[in-house]
Amino acid sequence: MELAQRKMIIGGNWKCNGTVQSIKELSENVLNKAEFDSNKVEVVVAPISVHLTSVKALVNPNIQVSCQNMSATGAGAFTGEIAGEQIKDLDIQWVIIGHSERRTLFGEDDSIVAAKVARAQALGLKAMVCVGESLEIREAGTTNDFLKDQLTAFKDSITDWSSIVLAYEPIWAIGTGKTATPEIAESTCAYIRSWVAENVSAEVAQAVRIQYGGSVGAKNAADLISQENIDGFLVGGAALKPDFLSIISAANQFPESQA
Ligand code: PGA
């Protein structure tokens, strides 16, 4: 049986960066220069919420825009929160959920991540849901168990797996310049896929896209994207630079099916 090819997905997580001027420059001088086949690669960038509308207006239509976070609540008396309904109202289709910076710096635990995933699903928002271990866990050899717990925590929030992308981002590789080797990234993404096969279904495991994130740059993108279970990236620092174009191009050039 011919297995369906997974479309690659390159996310650019701009984190809490950017000014009105710099996002204009980044959109016009970098993003809009990206050349890729939209049937093969999706590109989604995530600016801060107050820049969502401007970035959406600035970028070419083949570039999608994502919120970096959303509230576990709906609209109402929740000062400082941004509800999924409001993200949808801006005609934004994507949200990042459970990024390790949200988890470690802002106290988002597994139950909050699960509630956010449930809200995104209820609203029909597509989500890049992040998982990833600390250096301590990696060194203790308990990465897979840790990831299993993170995945289990939000699994039951998912009713439509086609709008979920799993982002594997080892915390020790984020913003540190310490990329996971292609072997480590691949074996961990393969574990995540096998977990989905066992706990959801073989079909979902075959179809779900798994991104790698953590110090992805122009130099390592091609090696990482050629791994069988890596279907794209969630890029931080390099997404703010022309390097992002090289990363998109590495995905666009990768031959045919990774499946
Ligand atoms: P980095 O960040 O590419 O700067 O390591 C990745 C991320 O946090 O999504």
Short mmCIF file of C-alpha atoms and ligand atoms in Angstrom, two decimals:
data_model
loop_
_atom_site.label_atom_id
_atom_site.label_comp_id
_atom_site.label_asym_id
_atom_site.label_seq_id
_atom_site.Cartn_x
_atom_site.Cartn_y
_atom_site.Cartn_z
CA MET A 1 0.00 0.00 0.00
CA GLU A 2 1.26 3.44 -0.93
CA LEU A 3 1.47 5.55 2.19
CA ALA A 4 0.34 9.15 2.06
CA GLN A 5 3.10 11.70 2.05
CA ARG A 6 3.23 14.09 4.96
CA LYS A 7 3.44 17.74 4.01
CA MET A 8 6.38 19.42 5.67
CA ILE A 9 5.71 22.27 8.04
CA ILE A 10 8.20 24.97 8.95
CA GLY A 11 7.14 27.13 11.87
CA GLY A 12 8.88 30.36 12.79
CA ASN A 13 8.41 31.20 16.44
CA TRP A 14 9.37 34.86 16.83
CA LYS A 15 8.87 34.70 20.60
CA CYS A 16 8.66 38.08 22.34
CA ASN A 17 10.64 39.90 19.65
CA GLY A 18 9.96 42.59 17.12
CA THR A 19 8.88 46.17 16.65
CA VAL A 20 6.49 47.61 14.10
CA GLN A 21 9.48 48.46 11.95
CA SER A 22 11.41 45.21 12.37
CA ILE A 23 8.46 42.94 11.59
CA LYS A 24 7.83 44.95 8.43
CA GLU A 25 11.44 44.46 7.38
CA LEU A 26 11.42 40.78 8.29
CA SER A 27 8.18 40.19 6.38
CA GLU A 28 9.17 42.11 3.29
CA ASN A 29 12.88 41.42 3.08
CA VAL A 30 12.96 37.84 4.29
CA LEU A 31 9.62 36.02 4.36
CA ASN A 32 8.28 37.36 1.12
CA LYS A 33 11.45 36.21 -0.62
CA ALA A 34 10.77 32.60 0.32
CA GLU A 35 10.33 30.32 -2.63
CA PHE A 36 8.65 27.01 -1.96
CA ASP A 37 6.02 24.70 -3.30
CA SER A 38 2.97 25.12 -1.09
CA ASN A 39 1.80 21.63 -2.00
CA LYS A 40 4.92 20.28 -0.37
CA VAL A 41 5.78 22.69 2.44
CA GLU A 42 3.70 24.83 4.76
CA VAL A 43 5.27 27.90 6.32
CA VAL A 44 3.70 29.37 9.47
CA VAL A 45 5.13 32.29 11.41
CA ALA A 46 4.19 33.29 14.94
CA PRO A 47 4.70 36.93 15.91
CA ILE A 48 3.55 38.41 19.21
CA SER A 49 -0.23 38.76 19.38
CA VAL A 50 -0.31 42.51 18.89
CA HIS A 51 1.55 42.06 15.61
CA LEU A 52 -0.66 39.28 14.23
CA THR A 53 -2.84 41.46 12.04
CA SER A 54 0.05 43.50 10.66
CA VAL A 55 2.10 40.42 9.82
CA LYS A 56 -0.88 38.76 8.17
CA ALA A 57 -1.29 41.82 5.98
CA LEU A 58 2.42 42.07 5.20
CA VAL A 59 3.25 38.51 4.18
CA ASN A 60 2.53 36.75 0.92
CA PRO A 61 -0.59 34.56 0.95
CA ASN A 62 1.48 31.36 0.94
CA ILE A 63 2.77 32.22 4.43
CA GLN A 64 0.41 31.48 7.29
CA VAL A 65 0.35 33.18 10.66
CA SER A 66 0.06 31.66 14.12
CA CYS A 67 -0.53 32.93 17.62
CA GLN A 68 2.20 31.89 20.11
CA ASN A 69 -0.22 30.99 22.86
CA MET A 70 -3.90 31.12 23.71
CA SER A 71 -6.03 31.16 26.78
CA ALA A 72 -7.45 28.02 28.32
CA THR A 73 -10.59 30.11 28.85
CA GLY A 74 -13.09 31.64 26.48
CA ALA A 75 -13.71 35.39 26.23
CA GLY A 76 -14.70 37.19 29.43
CA ALA A 77 -13.24 38.58 32.63
CA PHE A 78 -9.73 37.17 32.16
CA THR A 79 -7.42 40.18 32.09
CA GLY A 80 -4.45 39.80 29.82
CA GLU A 81 -5.64 36.60 28.15
CA ILE A 82 -6.31 36.02 24.46
CA ALA A 83 -9.14 33.63 23.73
CA GLY A 84 -9.17 31.24 20.82
CA GLU A 85 -12.38 32.89 19.56
CA GLN A 86 -10.46 36.15 19.25
CA ILE A 87 -7.63 34.47 17.36
CA LYS A 88 -10.18 33.00 14.96
CA ASP A 89 -11.89 36.36 14.65
CA LEU A 90 -8.61 37.72 13.23
CA ASP A 91 -8.78 34.93 10.66
CA ILE A 92 -5.70 33.30 12.18
CA GLN A 93 -5.82 29.52 11.85
CA TRP A 94 -2.88 28.46 13.98
CA VAL A 95 -1.72 28.51 17.57
CA ILE A 96 1.37 27.19 19.37
CA ILE A 97 0.49 25.39 22.60
CA GLY A 98 2.71 24.22 25.44
CA HIS A 99 5.99 25.75 24.33
CA SER A 100 8.65 24.96 26.94
CA GLU A 101 9.04 28.66 27.75
CA ARG A 102 5.33 28.76 28.63
CA ARG A 103 5.74 25.60 30.67
CA THR A 104 8.91 26.52 32.55
CA LEU A 105 8.65 30.33 32.84
CA PHE A 106 4.89 30.81 33.10
CA GLY A 107 3.78 27.77 35.06
CA GLU A 108 1.84 26.00 32.33
CA ASP A 109 1.48 22.47 33.52
CA ASP A 110 0.19 19.46 31.62
CA SER A 111 -3.41 20.10 32.66
CA ILE A 112 -3.31 23.67 31.33
CA VAL A 113 -1.78 22.45 28.08
CA ALA A 114 -4.55 19.83 27.83
CA ALA A 115 -7.24 22.49 28.41
CA LYS A 116 -5.73 24.71 25.72
CA VAL A 117 -5.56 21.85 23.25
CA ALA A 118 -9.21 21.08 23.98
CA ARG A 119 -10.21 24.68 23.32
CA ALA A 120 -8.23 24.82 20.08
CA GLN A 121 -9.92 21.63 18.95
CA ALA A 122 -13.38 22.88 19.88
CA LEU A 123 -12.78 26.03 17.86
CA GLY A 124 -11.22 24.30 14.87
CA LEU A 125 -7.86 26.00 15.34
CA LYS A 126 -4.79 24.15 14.12
CA ALA A 127 -2.17 23.69 16.82
CA MET A 128 1.53 23.01 17.05
CA VAL A 129 1.70 21.32 20.44
CA CYS A 130 5.16 21.22 22.00
CA VAL A 131 6.78 18.52 24.07
CA GLY A 132 10.39 18.13 25.12
CA GLU A 133 12.67 17.11 27.95
CA SER A 134 15.23 18.95 30.04
CA LEU A 135 18.93 18.12 29.98
CA GLU A 136 18.56 16.43 33.35
CA ILE A 137 15.93 14.07 31.98
CA ARG A 138 17.93 13.39 28.82
CA GLU A 139 21.00 12.55 30.90
CA ALA A 140 19.01 10.37 33.25
CA GLY A 141 17.87 8.33 30.25
CA THR A 142 14.18 8.87 30.96
CA THR A 143 13.27 11.02 27.95
CA ASN A 144 10.74 8.65 26.43
CA ASP A 145 8.89 8.18 29.70
CA PHE A 146 8.76 11.93 30.20
CA LEU A 147 7.45 12.51 26.67
CA LYS A 148 4.91 9.75 27.12
CA ASP A 149 3.51 11.59 30.15
CA GLN A 150 3.40 14.91 28.29
CA LEU A 151 1.63 13.31 25.32
CA THR A 152 -0.77 11.32 27.48
CA ALA A 153 -1.79 14.50 29.28
CA PHE A 154 -3.35 16.07 26.17
CA LYS A 155 -4.22 13.01 24.11
CA ASP A 156 -7.81 12.89 25.29
CA SER A 157 -8.29 16.56 24.40
CA ILE A 158 -7.87 15.70 20.74
CA THR A 159 -10.85 14.84 18.59
CA ASP A 160 -9.35 15.83 15.24
CA TRP A 161 -5.74 14.77 14.82
CA SER A 162 -5.54 16.31 11.36
CA SER A 163 -5.34 19.74 12.94
CA ILE A 164 -2.56 18.77 15.35
CA VAL A 165 1.17 19.01 14.70
CA LEU A 166 3.48 17.66 17.40
CA ALA A 167 6.62 19.72 17.98
CA TYR A 168 9.49 17.88 19.66
CA GLU A 169 11.68 20.51 21.25
CA PRO A 170 14.30 19.32 23.72
CA ILE A 171 14.70 22.16 26.22
CA TRP A 172 18.49 21.76 26.26
CA ALA A 173 18.60 22.56 22.54
CA ILE A 174 16.38 25.65 22.58
CA GLY A 175 18.28 28.88 22.07
CA THR A 176 21.51 27.23 23.17
CA GLY A 177 23.13 26.53 19.82
CA LYS A 178 23.21 22.88 20.94
CA THR A 179 21.15 21.09 18.32
CA ALA A 180 20.14 17.55 18.92
CA THR A 181 22.09 15.40 16.49
CA PRO A 182 19.99 14.12 13.60
CA GLU A 183 20.19 10.68 15.26
CA ILE A 184 18.85 11.91 18.61
CA ALA A 185 16.16 14.03 16.97
CA GLU A 186 15.13 11.17 14.70
CA SER A 187 15.06 8.49 17.37
CA THR A 188 12.98 10.68 19.66
CA CYS A 189 10.55 11.70 16.90
CA ALA A 190 10.32 8.01 15.97
CA TYR A 191 9.45 7.23 19.58
CA ILE A 192 6.71 9.90 19.50
CA ARG A 193 5.29 8.40 16.32
CA SER A 194 5.34 4.91 17.81
CA TRP A 195 3.55 6.25 20.89
CA VAL A 196 0.83 7.70 18.64
CA ALA A 197 0.57 4.37 16.80
CA GLU A 198 0.07 2.50 20.05
CA ASN A 199 -2.17 4.98 21.79
CA VAL A 200 -4.19 6.52 18.98
CA SER A 201 -3.97 4.51 15.76
CA ALA A 202 -1.58 3.42 13.05
CA GLU A 203 -3.33 5.73 10.56
CA VAL A 204 -2.95 8.78 12.77
CA ALA A 205 0.69 7.89 13.47
CA GLN A 206 1.36 7.69 9.76
CA ALA A 207 -0.34 11.01 9.06
CA VAL A 208 0.59 13.21 12.02
CA ARG A 209 3.38 15.66 11.40
CA ILE A 210 6.23 15.89 13.88
CA GLN A 211 8.45 18.95 13.92
CA TYR A 212 11.87 19.16 15.50
CA GLY A 213 12.79 22.39 17.28
CA GLY A 214 15.94 23.55 19.06
CA SER A 215 18.73 25.54 17.43
CA VAL A 216 17.65 24.69 13.90
CA GLY A 217 19.60 26.85 11.45
CA ALA A 218 20.80 27.11 7.90
CA LYS A 219 23.63 24.65 8.57
CA ASN A 220 21.77 21.72 10.12
CA ALA A 221 18.33 21.95 8.48
CA ALA A 222 19.10 19.69 5.53
CA ASP A 223 20.49 16.88 7.70
CA LEU A 224 17.60 17.05 10.10
CA ILE A 225 14.86 17.21 7.46
CA SER A 226 16.18 14.10 5.75
CA GLN A 227 15.31 12.03 8.82
CA GLU A 228 12.35 9.78 8.30
CA ASN A 229 10.26 10.93 11.24
CA ILE A 230 11.01 14.65 11.09
CA ASP A 231 8.39 16.48 9.04
CA GLY A 232 9.51 20.04 9.62
CA PHE A 233 10.81 22.44 12.23
CA LEU A 234 9.78 24.92 14.83
CA VAL A 235 12.46 27.57 14.52
CA GLY A 236 13.19 30.30 17.07
CA GLY A 237 16.27 32.50 16.67
CA ALA A 238 16.93 31.65 13.03
CA ALA A 239 13.34 32.57 12.11
CA LEU A 240 14.25 36.21 12.73
CA LYS A 241 17.03 36.13 10.16
CA PRO A 242 17.58 35.38 6.46
CA ASP A 243 18.63 31.89 7.64
CA PHE A 244 14.91 31.13 7.72
CA LEU A 245 14.96 31.16 3.93
CA SER A 246 17.68 28.50 3.86
CA ILE A 247 15.64 26.37 6.27
CA ILE A 248 12.53 26.65 4.08
CA SER A 249 14.61 25.87 1.05
CA ALA A 250 16.12 22.75 2.71
CA ALA A 251 12.59 21.45 3.26
CA ASN A 252 11.46 22.42 -0.21
CA GLN A 253 14.40 20.64 -1.81
CA PHE A 254 14.07 17.47 0.17
CA PRO A 255 13.14 14.72 -2.25
CA GLU A 256 9.67 13.28 -2.25
CA SER A 257 8.14 11.28 0.54
CA GLN A 258 9.59 11.00 4.00
CA ALA A 259 7.07 8.34 4.80
P1 PGA B 1 15.60 28.15 18.86
O1 PGA B 1 14.13 28.07 19.49
O2 PGA B 1 15.46 27.77 17.39
O3 PGA B 1 16.03 29.56 19.05
O4 PGA B 1 16.43 27.16 19.58
C1 PGA B 1 13.21 27.08 19.10
C2 PGA B 1 11.90 27.28 19.81
O5 PGA B 1 11.91 27.68 20.99
O6 PGA B 1 10.81 27.05 19.24
#
